[in-house]
Short mmCIF file of C-alpha atoms in Angstrom, two decimals:
data_model
loop_
_atom_site.label_atom_id
_atom_site.label_comp_id
_atom_site.label_asym_id
_atom_site.label_seq_id
_atom_site.Cartn_x
_atom_site.Cartn_y
_atom_site.Cartn_z
CA LEU O 30 72.75 3.83 43.54
CA VAL O 31 74.27 7.23 44.26
CA PRO O 32 77.93 7.47 43.26
CA LYS O 33 80.35 9.94 44.86
CA LEU O 34 84.04 10.36 44.24
CA ALA O 35 86.25 9.96 47.30
CA SER O 36 89.70 11.46 47.65
CA CYS O 37 91.23 8.08 46.86
CA LYS O 38 89.35 8.12 43.54
CA MET O 39 87.26 5.06 44.27
CA ILE O 40 83.53 5.33 43.61
CA MET O 41 81.42 5.49 46.75
CA ILE O 42 78.01 3.96 46.20
CA LYS O 43 75.29 4.64 48.74
CA PRO O 44 71.92 2.86 48.98
CA PHE O 45 69.27 4.35 46.71
CA LEU O 46 65.58 3.60 46.96
CA LEU O 47 63.49 5.31 44.30
CA THR O 48 64.13 7.05 41.00
CA ALA O 49 61.65 8.98 38.88
CA VAL O 50 60.60 5.71 37.35
CA ALA O 51 59.07 4.33 40.56
CA PRO O 52 56.20 6.82 40.99
CA ALA O 53 55.41 6.46 37.31
CA PHE O 54 55.31 2.70 37.68
CA LEU O 55 53.08 2.77 40.75
CA ASN O 56 50.63 5.33 39.38
CA THR O 57 50.60 4.46 35.69
CA SER O 58 47.21 4.52 34.00
CA ARG O 59 48.38 1.86 31.57
CA ARG O 60 47.33 -1.73 32.11
CA SER O 61 49.72 -3.10 34.69
CA ILE O 62 51.40 -6.45 34.21
CA PHE O 63 50.42 -7.44 37.76
CA PRO O 64 46.61 -7.52 37.29
CA ALA O 65 47.01 -9.33 33.99
CA ALA O 66 49.25 -11.96 35.53
CA MET O 67 47.07 -12.42 38.61
CA SER O 68 43.73 -12.53 36.81
CA THR O 69 41.73 -15.74 36.85
CA SER O 70 38.62 -16.96 35.08
CA SER O 71 37.05 -17.80 38.44
CA SER O 72 37.52 -14.35 39.99
CA VAL O 73 34.84 -12.09 41.44
CA ASN O 74 34.27 -8.37 41.01
CA ALA O 75 36.15 -6.05 43.32
CA PRO O 76 35.93 -2.28 43.93
CA GLY O 77 37.28 0.03 41.29
CA GLY O 78 36.51 -2.21 38.34
CA ASP O 79 39.28 -4.69 39.11
CA GLN O 80 38.69 -8.33 39.81
CA GLU O 81 39.65 -9.94 43.05
CA CYS O 82 41.98 -12.91 42.77
CA ASP O 83 40.57 -16.02 44.46
CA THR O 84 43.48 -18.26 43.44
CA PRO O 85 46.71 -17.77 45.44
CA ALA O 86 49.39 -15.81 43.59
CA ALA O 87 52.65 -14.11 44.50
CA VAL O 88 54.90 -11.17 43.69
CA ILE O 89 58.65 -11.55 44.30
CA PHE O 90 60.41 -8.17 44.14
CA LEU O 91 64.17 -7.68 44.47
CA HIS O 92 65.75 -4.53 45.89
CA GLY O 93 68.70 -2.65 44.46
CA LEU O 94 72.30 -2.33 45.68
CA GLY O 95 72.68 -1.37 49.32
CA ASN O 96 69.00 -1.51 50.26
CA ARG O 97 67.10 -4.48 51.65
CA ALA O 98 63.71 -3.22 52.84
CA GLY O 99 62.87 -0.18 50.73
CA TRP O 100 60.41 -1.85 48.37
CA SER O 101 58.32 -3.62 51.00
CA SER O 102 55.82 -0.75 50.77
CA LEU O 103 54.58 -2.33 47.53
CA ARG O 104 52.64 -4.70 49.79
CA ARG O 105 50.43 -1.73 50.74
CA LYS O 106 50.69 0.52 47.69
CA LEU O 107 49.79 -1.94 44.94
CA PRO O 108 46.49 -3.08 46.52
CA SER O 109 45.53 0.57 47.07
CA LEU O 110 45.89 1.14 43.32
CA ARG O 111 44.63 -2.25 42.17
CA PRO O 112 42.34 -3.95 44.72
CA ASN O 113 42.85 -7.36 43.10
CA LEU O 114 46.50 -7.23 44.16
CA GLY O 115 45.58 -7.50 47.83
CA LYS O 116 43.62 -10.56 48.85
CA ASN O 117 45.29 -13.89 48.02
CA VAL O 118 48.43 -12.20 46.62
CA HIS O 119 51.53 -13.01 48.69
CA TYR O 120 54.43 -10.52 48.57
CA VAL O 121 58.03 -11.64 49.02
CA PHE O 122 61.05 -9.30 49.27
CA PRO O 123 64.17 -11.50 49.41
CA PRO O 124 67.28 -9.92 50.96
CA ALA O 125 70.54 -9.90 49.03
CA PRO O 126 73.67 -11.16 50.79
CA THR O 127 76.32 -8.73 52.02
CA ILE O 128 79.23 -8.79 49.57
CA GLY O 129 82.23 -6.69 48.55
CA ILE O 130 81.60 -4.33 45.62
CA SER O 131 84.66 -3.82 43.42
CA VAL O 132 83.74 -0.34 42.11
CA ASN O 133 83.34 0.71 45.73
CA GLY O 134 86.82 -0.37 46.75
CA GLY O 135 85.57 -3.73 48.00
CA MET O 136 83.25 -2.17 50.58
CA GLN O 137 80.75 -4.65 52.02
CA MET O 138 77.08 -3.91 51.37
CA PRO O 139 73.87 -5.74 50.42
CA GLY O 140 74.23 -6.68 46.77
CA TRP O 141 73.06 -9.39 44.43
CA PHE O 142 76.38 -9.51 42.55
CA ASP O 143 79.64 -7.60 42.11
CA LEU O 144 80.06 -4.54 39.90
CA TYR O 145 83.26 -3.89 37.95
CA ASP O 146 82.30 -0.87 35.80
CA TRP O 147 80.68 2.51 36.47
CA PRO O 148 78.31 3.81 35.19
CA ILE O 149 76.50 0.67 34.05
CA GLY O 150 76.20 0.89 30.29
CA VAL O 151 75.84 -1.68 27.55
CA GLY O 152 78.91 -3.91 27.51
CA VAL O 153 79.84 -3.79 31.19
CA LYS O 154 81.68 -6.78 32.61
CA ASP O 155 79.45 -9.46 34.16
CA ASP O 156 79.90 -11.15 37.51
CA LYS O 157 78.52 -14.41 36.13
CA GLU O 158 79.06 -16.47 39.27
CA GLY O 159 77.39 -13.88 41.49
CA LYS O 160 74.41 -13.48 39.18
CA ILE O 161 73.81 -17.21 38.94
CA LYS O 162 73.97 -17.50 42.74
CA ALA O 163 71.40 -14.71 43.01
CA ALA O 164 69.09 -16.41 40.50
CA ILE O 165 69.37 -19.69 42.41
CA GLN O 166 68.34 -17.88 45.60
CA ILE O 167 65.19 -16.62 43.87
CA GLU O 168 64.46 -20.06 42.44
CA GLU O 169 64.65 -21.47 45.95
CA THR O 170 62.11 -18.84 47.03
CA VAL O 171 59.85 -19.93 44.16
CA GLU O 172 60.14 -23.57 45.19
CA LYS O 173 59.27 -22.65 48.77
CA LEU O 174 56.15 -20.77 47.64
CA GLU O 175 54.99 -23.77 45.66
CA LYS O 176 55.72 -26.27 48.41
CA GLU O 177 54.39 -24.31 51.39
CA MET O 178 51.62 -22.17 49.81
CA ASP O 179 50.71 -24.15 46.70
CA ILE O 180 51.59 -21.21 44.42
CA PRO O 181 53.10 -22.45 41.13
CA PRO O 182 55.52 -20.35 39.01
CA SER O 183 52.66 -19.70 36.58
CA ARG O 184 51.03 -17.61 39.35
CA ILE O 185 54.19 -15.71 40.28
CA VAL O 186 55.45 -12.36 38.97
CA VAL O 187 59.15 -11.78 39.56
CA GLY O 188 60.53 -8.25 39.41
CA GLY O 189 63.20 -5.93 40.71
CA PHE O 190 64.88 -2.55 40.76
CA SER O 191 68.39 -1.88 39.39
CA GLN O 192 70.52 -4.90 40.38
CA GLY O 193 67.28 -6.62 41.39
CA GLY O 194 65.84 -5.98 37.94
CA ALA O 195 68.89 -7.59 36.34
CA VAL O 196 68.44 -10.70 38.50
CA ALA O 197 64.70 -10.79 37.78
CA LEU O 198 65.37 -10.85 34.03
CA LEU O 199 67.98 -13.55 34.45
CA THR O 200 65.61 -15.68 36.54
CA ALA O 201 62.57 -15.20 34.30
CA TYR O 202 64.17 -15.71 30.88
CA HIS O 203 67.65 -17.26 30.93
CA ARG O 204 66.94 -19.94 33.49
CA ARG O 205 63.40 -21.07 32.64
CA THR O 206 64.66 -23.78 30.32
CA GLU O 207 62.68 -26.58 28.65
CA GLY O 208 60.55 -28.41 31.16
CA LYS O 209 60.40 -25.55 33.69
CA VAL O 210 57.08 -23.78 34.24
CA PRO O 211 57.26 -20.13 33.04
CA PHE O 212 56.50 -17.24 35.37
CA ALA O 213 53.29 -15.22 35.06
CA GLY O 214 55.26 -12.07 34.29
CA CYS O 215 58.44 -10.08 34.90
CA VAL O 216 59.03 -6.45 35.93
CA CYS O 217 62.31 -4.59 35.45
CA LEU O 218 62.73 -1.08 36.86
CA SER O 219 65.98 0.62 35.84
CA GLY O 220 67.69 -2.73 35.44
CA TRP O 221 69.70 -4.28 32.65
CA LEU O 222 69.94 -7.50 30.66
CA THR O 223 72.96 -9.56 31.70
CA LEU O 224 74.74 -12.69 30.46
CA LYS O 225 73.37 -12.09 26.97
CA GLU O 226 75.61 -14.76 25.47
CA ASP O 227 73.75 -17.34 27.59
CA LEU O 228 70.25 -16.12 26.69
CA ASN O 229 68.03 -18.75 25.10
CA VAL O 230 64.34 -18.02 25.69
CA THR O 231 62.10 -21.01 25.08
CA GLU O 232 58.95 -20.56 22.99
CA GLU O 233 56.77 -21.33 26.00
CA VAL O 234 58.50 -18.72 28.18
CA ALA O 235 58.33 -16.08 25.43
CA LYS O 236 54.60 -16.71 25.10
CA SER O 237 53.78 -16.99 28.81
CA THR O 238 56.02 -14.42 30.56
CA PRO O 239 55.36 -10.82 29.42
CA LEU O 240 57.74 -8.09 30.58
CA PHE O 241 57.15 -4.57 31.90
CA TRP O 242 60.35 -2.50 31.72
CA ALA O 243 60.51 1.10 32.97
CA HIS O 244 63.69 3.17 33.01
CA GLY O 245 64.53 6.79 33.81
CA GLU O 246 65.63 8.63 30.68
CA TYR O 247 68.23 10.64 32.61
CA ASP O 248 69.51 7.76 34.73
CA ASP O 249 73.27 8.29 35.03
CA LYS O 250 73.91 5.13 37.08
CA VAL O 251 72.25 2.37 35.04
CA LEU O 252 72.29 4.18 31.71
CA PHE O 253 69.07 4.65 29.74
CA GLU O 254 70.66 2.87 26.76
CA GLN O 255 70.28 -0.36 28.71
CA GLN O 256 66.51 -0.34 28.28
CA ALA O 257 66.48 -0.06 24.48
CA HIS O 258 69.24 -2.62 24.20
CA GLY O 259 67.66 -5.13 26.57
CA VAL O 260 64.16 -4.73 25.18
CA GLY O 261 65.46 -5.18 21.64
CA VAL O 262 67.29 -8.39 22.50
CA LEU O 263 64.33 -9.86 24.37
CA LYS O 264 61.90 -8.96 21.59
CA GLU O 265 64.16 -10.75 19.13
CA HIS O 266 63.59 -13.83 21.30
CA GLY O 267 59.83 -13.38 21.11
CA VAL O 268 59.21 -11.82 24.53
CA LYS O 269 56.25 -9.43 24.78
CA VAL O 270 57.45 -6.15 26.31
CA GLU O 271 55.55 -3.10 27.58
#
């Protein structure tokens, strides 16, 4: 998300791929949520000290506003850093629909939901209908993975960047209600927690779906305050956050 001010005073938002948080996420020496979620008791040793996953698993990663294909490189980069994230791990990068963005004067662009405020700080107005539609799209992707590849939600990590991170959180915590199988993990990069008044994390989801949240300290689009706020709320609901 790169805002510019046009002569008519509307905010022009251009597609944005990576912030400072992305290289840190990809090269972190800390234990990644992906290997933990994909590990299995019946795995075999792989190069570099990691274990190769012999049970099918999946990573669903959602792009940010205005960009549909920028994160597909994770399919190559993650296995190069963690060999066990290659074989038997299926990568899915769902495309957002093209919609009008209010803060951009209604301009049509790939987006998971509408934006009414800029920058995106705590307390911004929610496009509830758009966010629920986005979450349903991801749930349909999950159902397809289970039906066609025999990969259950418990073997799926859902994550995203910016708008995609907001939808990932919504899908992983708000909508995994009683009776639904929790995800293996969730990743939020420079995203934010939305629809907080509807948040009700079940005990099983809190226990089974850990969260990795990274956010640029000087992010002036999705403000850094969103991380502390979102992490605090989720921890109050029992979610384990790194």
